[in-house]
Short mmCIF file of C-alpha atoms in Angstrom, two decimals:
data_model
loop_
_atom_site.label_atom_id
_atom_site.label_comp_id
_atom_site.label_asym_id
_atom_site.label_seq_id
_atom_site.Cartn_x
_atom_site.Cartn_y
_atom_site.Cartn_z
CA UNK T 1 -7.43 0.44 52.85
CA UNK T 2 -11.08 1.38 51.28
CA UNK T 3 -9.14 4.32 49.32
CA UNK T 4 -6.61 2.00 47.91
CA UNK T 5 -9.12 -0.29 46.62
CA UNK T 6 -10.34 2.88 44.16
CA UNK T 7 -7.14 3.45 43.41
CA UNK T 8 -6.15 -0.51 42.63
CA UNK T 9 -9.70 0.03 40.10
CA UNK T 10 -8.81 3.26 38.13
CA UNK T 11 -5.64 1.99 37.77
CA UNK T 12 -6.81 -1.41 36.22
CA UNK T 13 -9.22 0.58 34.41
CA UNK T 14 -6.70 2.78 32.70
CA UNK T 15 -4.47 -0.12 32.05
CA UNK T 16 -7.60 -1.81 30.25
CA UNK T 17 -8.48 1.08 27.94
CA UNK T 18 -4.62 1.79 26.88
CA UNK T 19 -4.40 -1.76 25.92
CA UNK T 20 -7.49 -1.92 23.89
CA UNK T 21 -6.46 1.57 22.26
CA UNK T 22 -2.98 -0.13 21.32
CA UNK T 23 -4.70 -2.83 20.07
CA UNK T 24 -7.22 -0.59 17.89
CA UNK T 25 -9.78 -1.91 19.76
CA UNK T 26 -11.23 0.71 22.07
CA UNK T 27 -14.75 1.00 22.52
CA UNK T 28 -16.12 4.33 21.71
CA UNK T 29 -17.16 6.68 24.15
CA UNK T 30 -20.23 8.87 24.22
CA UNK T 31 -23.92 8.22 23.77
CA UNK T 32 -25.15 6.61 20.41
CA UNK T 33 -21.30 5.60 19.41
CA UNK T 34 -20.98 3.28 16.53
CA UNK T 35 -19.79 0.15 18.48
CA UNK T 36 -18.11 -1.51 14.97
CA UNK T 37 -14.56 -0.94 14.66
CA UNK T 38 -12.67 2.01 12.22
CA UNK T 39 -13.10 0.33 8.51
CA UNK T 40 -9.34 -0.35 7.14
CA UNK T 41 -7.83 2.52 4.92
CA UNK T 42 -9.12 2.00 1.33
CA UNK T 43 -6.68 0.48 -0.97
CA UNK T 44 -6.89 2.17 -4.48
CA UNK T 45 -6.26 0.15 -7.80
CA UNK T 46 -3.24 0.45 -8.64
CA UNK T 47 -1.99 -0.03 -5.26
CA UNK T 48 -3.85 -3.21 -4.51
CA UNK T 49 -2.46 -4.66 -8.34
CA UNK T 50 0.97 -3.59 -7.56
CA UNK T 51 0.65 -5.55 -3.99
CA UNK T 52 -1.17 -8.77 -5.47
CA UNK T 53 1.07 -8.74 -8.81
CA UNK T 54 4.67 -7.10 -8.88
CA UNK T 55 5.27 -7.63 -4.58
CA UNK T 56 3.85 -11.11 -4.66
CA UNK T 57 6.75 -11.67 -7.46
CA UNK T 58 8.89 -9.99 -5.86
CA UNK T 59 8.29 -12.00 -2.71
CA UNK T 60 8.08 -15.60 -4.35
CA UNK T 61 11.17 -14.81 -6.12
CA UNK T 62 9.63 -15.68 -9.56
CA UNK T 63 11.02 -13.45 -12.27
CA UNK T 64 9.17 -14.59 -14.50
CA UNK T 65 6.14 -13.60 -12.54
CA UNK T 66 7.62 -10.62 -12.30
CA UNK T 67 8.56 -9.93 -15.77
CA UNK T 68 5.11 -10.74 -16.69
CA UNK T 69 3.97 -7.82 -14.24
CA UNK T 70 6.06 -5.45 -15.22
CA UNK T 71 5.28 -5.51 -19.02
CA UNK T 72 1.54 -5.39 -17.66
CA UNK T 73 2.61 -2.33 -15.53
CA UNK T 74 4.34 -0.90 -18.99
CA UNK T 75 0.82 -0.59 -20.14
CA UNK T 76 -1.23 1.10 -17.07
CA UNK T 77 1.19 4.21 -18.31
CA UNK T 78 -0.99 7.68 -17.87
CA UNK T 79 0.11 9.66 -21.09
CA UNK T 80 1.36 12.36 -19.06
CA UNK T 81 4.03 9.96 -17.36
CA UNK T 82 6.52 9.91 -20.20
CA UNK T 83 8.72 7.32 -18.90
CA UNK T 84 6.85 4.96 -17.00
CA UNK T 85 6.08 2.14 -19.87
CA UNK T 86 9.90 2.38 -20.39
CA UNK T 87 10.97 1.98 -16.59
CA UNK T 88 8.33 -0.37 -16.07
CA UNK T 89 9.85 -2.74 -18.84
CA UNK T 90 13.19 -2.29 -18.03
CA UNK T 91 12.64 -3.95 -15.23
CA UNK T 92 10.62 -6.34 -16.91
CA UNK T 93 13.75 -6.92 -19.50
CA UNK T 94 15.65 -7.17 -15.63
CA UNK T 95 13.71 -9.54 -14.08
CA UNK T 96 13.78 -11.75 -17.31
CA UNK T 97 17.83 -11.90 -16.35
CA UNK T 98 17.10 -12.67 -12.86
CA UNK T 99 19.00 -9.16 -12.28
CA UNK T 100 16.68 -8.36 -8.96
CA UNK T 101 18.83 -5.41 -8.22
CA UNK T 102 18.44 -3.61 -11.15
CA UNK T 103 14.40 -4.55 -11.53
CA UNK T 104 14.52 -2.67 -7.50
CA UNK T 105 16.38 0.04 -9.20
CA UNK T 106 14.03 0.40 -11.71
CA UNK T 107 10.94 0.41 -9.26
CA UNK T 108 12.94 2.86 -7.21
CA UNK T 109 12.83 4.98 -10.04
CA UNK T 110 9.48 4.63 -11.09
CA UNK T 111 8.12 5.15 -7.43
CA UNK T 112 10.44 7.93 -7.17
CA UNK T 113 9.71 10.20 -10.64
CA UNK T 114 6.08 9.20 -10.11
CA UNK T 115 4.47 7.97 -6.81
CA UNK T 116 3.61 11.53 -5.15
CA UNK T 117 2.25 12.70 -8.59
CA UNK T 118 0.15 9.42 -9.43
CA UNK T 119 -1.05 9.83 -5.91
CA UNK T 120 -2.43 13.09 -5.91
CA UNK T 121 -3.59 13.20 -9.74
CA UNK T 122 -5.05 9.40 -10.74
CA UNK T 123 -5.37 7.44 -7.12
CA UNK T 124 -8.68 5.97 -8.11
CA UNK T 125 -8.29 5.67 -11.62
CA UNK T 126 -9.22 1.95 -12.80
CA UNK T 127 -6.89 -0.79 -13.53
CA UNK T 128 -7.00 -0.98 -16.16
CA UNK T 129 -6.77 2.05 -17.37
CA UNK T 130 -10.30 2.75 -20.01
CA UNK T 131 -8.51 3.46 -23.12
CA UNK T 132 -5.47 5.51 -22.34
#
C-alpha cells in the first residue's frame, strides 16, 4: 500500500504542473528562476490603433466610427505602399454606406497586398507616421 501512496503523489504532482503549464502559469524550475510570469507579446503601433480604432468599429457596428478610421488609416500610408490610402478609403467611402461587406473586402485586401510586408519592413514605426 506504502508504494501506491508514491504513486497516488507523482501522479497528483504531474497533474498539478500540466494544469498550471495550460494555464501559463508554471513556476519556473531551476535555481535563481525569475518567479514573475512571461511579459505579454508586445503590441506594435499600428497594430494596437487598428485594434482600439477600425475593430472597435467594426465591433460596435458604428460606420461612422469606422469611416472616420479608415480615412485616418488612408493617411498612416508608407510611400512605398502605393495603394493603401486608396483601399483604406474605399472602405471608408463603404462604411459611410453601411456596405460592411465591401469595407471587409477592402481590409481583406489591404491586409492581404500589405500585412507580411508592413510586418517585416515598418512594425515599430510610430503612429503616426513623422512626416511621411
Amino acid at each position: 500500500m506504502g508504494s501506491h501512496r508514491h504513486y497516488l503523489v507523482a501522479f497528483a504532482c504531474v497533474a498539478f504542473f500540466a494544469i498550471q503549464a495550460a494555464a501559463g502559469t508554471a513556476p519556473q524550475a531551476g535555481p535563481g528562476a525569475d518567479p514573475t510570469p512571461e511579459p505579454k507579446a508586445k503590441v506594435f503601433p499600428l497594430e494596437a490603433w487598428m485594434k482600439a480604432n477600425t475593430a472597435a468599429a467594426m465591433a460596435a457596428k458604428d460606420p461612422f466610427a469606422l469611416a472616420k478610421a479608415l480615412d485616418e488609416l488612408a493617411t498612416f500610408a508608407p510611400k512605398e505602399y502605393s495603394h493603401w490610402a486608396s483601399i483604406a478609403r474605399d472602405g471608408a467611402a463603404a462604411a459611410r454606406a453601411n456596405r460592411i461587406d465591401a469595407v471587409k473586402a477592402s481590409c481583406r485586401g489591404c491586409h492581404t497586398q500589405y500585412r507580411a510586408r508592413y510586418k517585416l519592413e515598418l512594425r515599430d514605426r510610430p503612429i503616426p507616421p513623422p512626416g511621411d
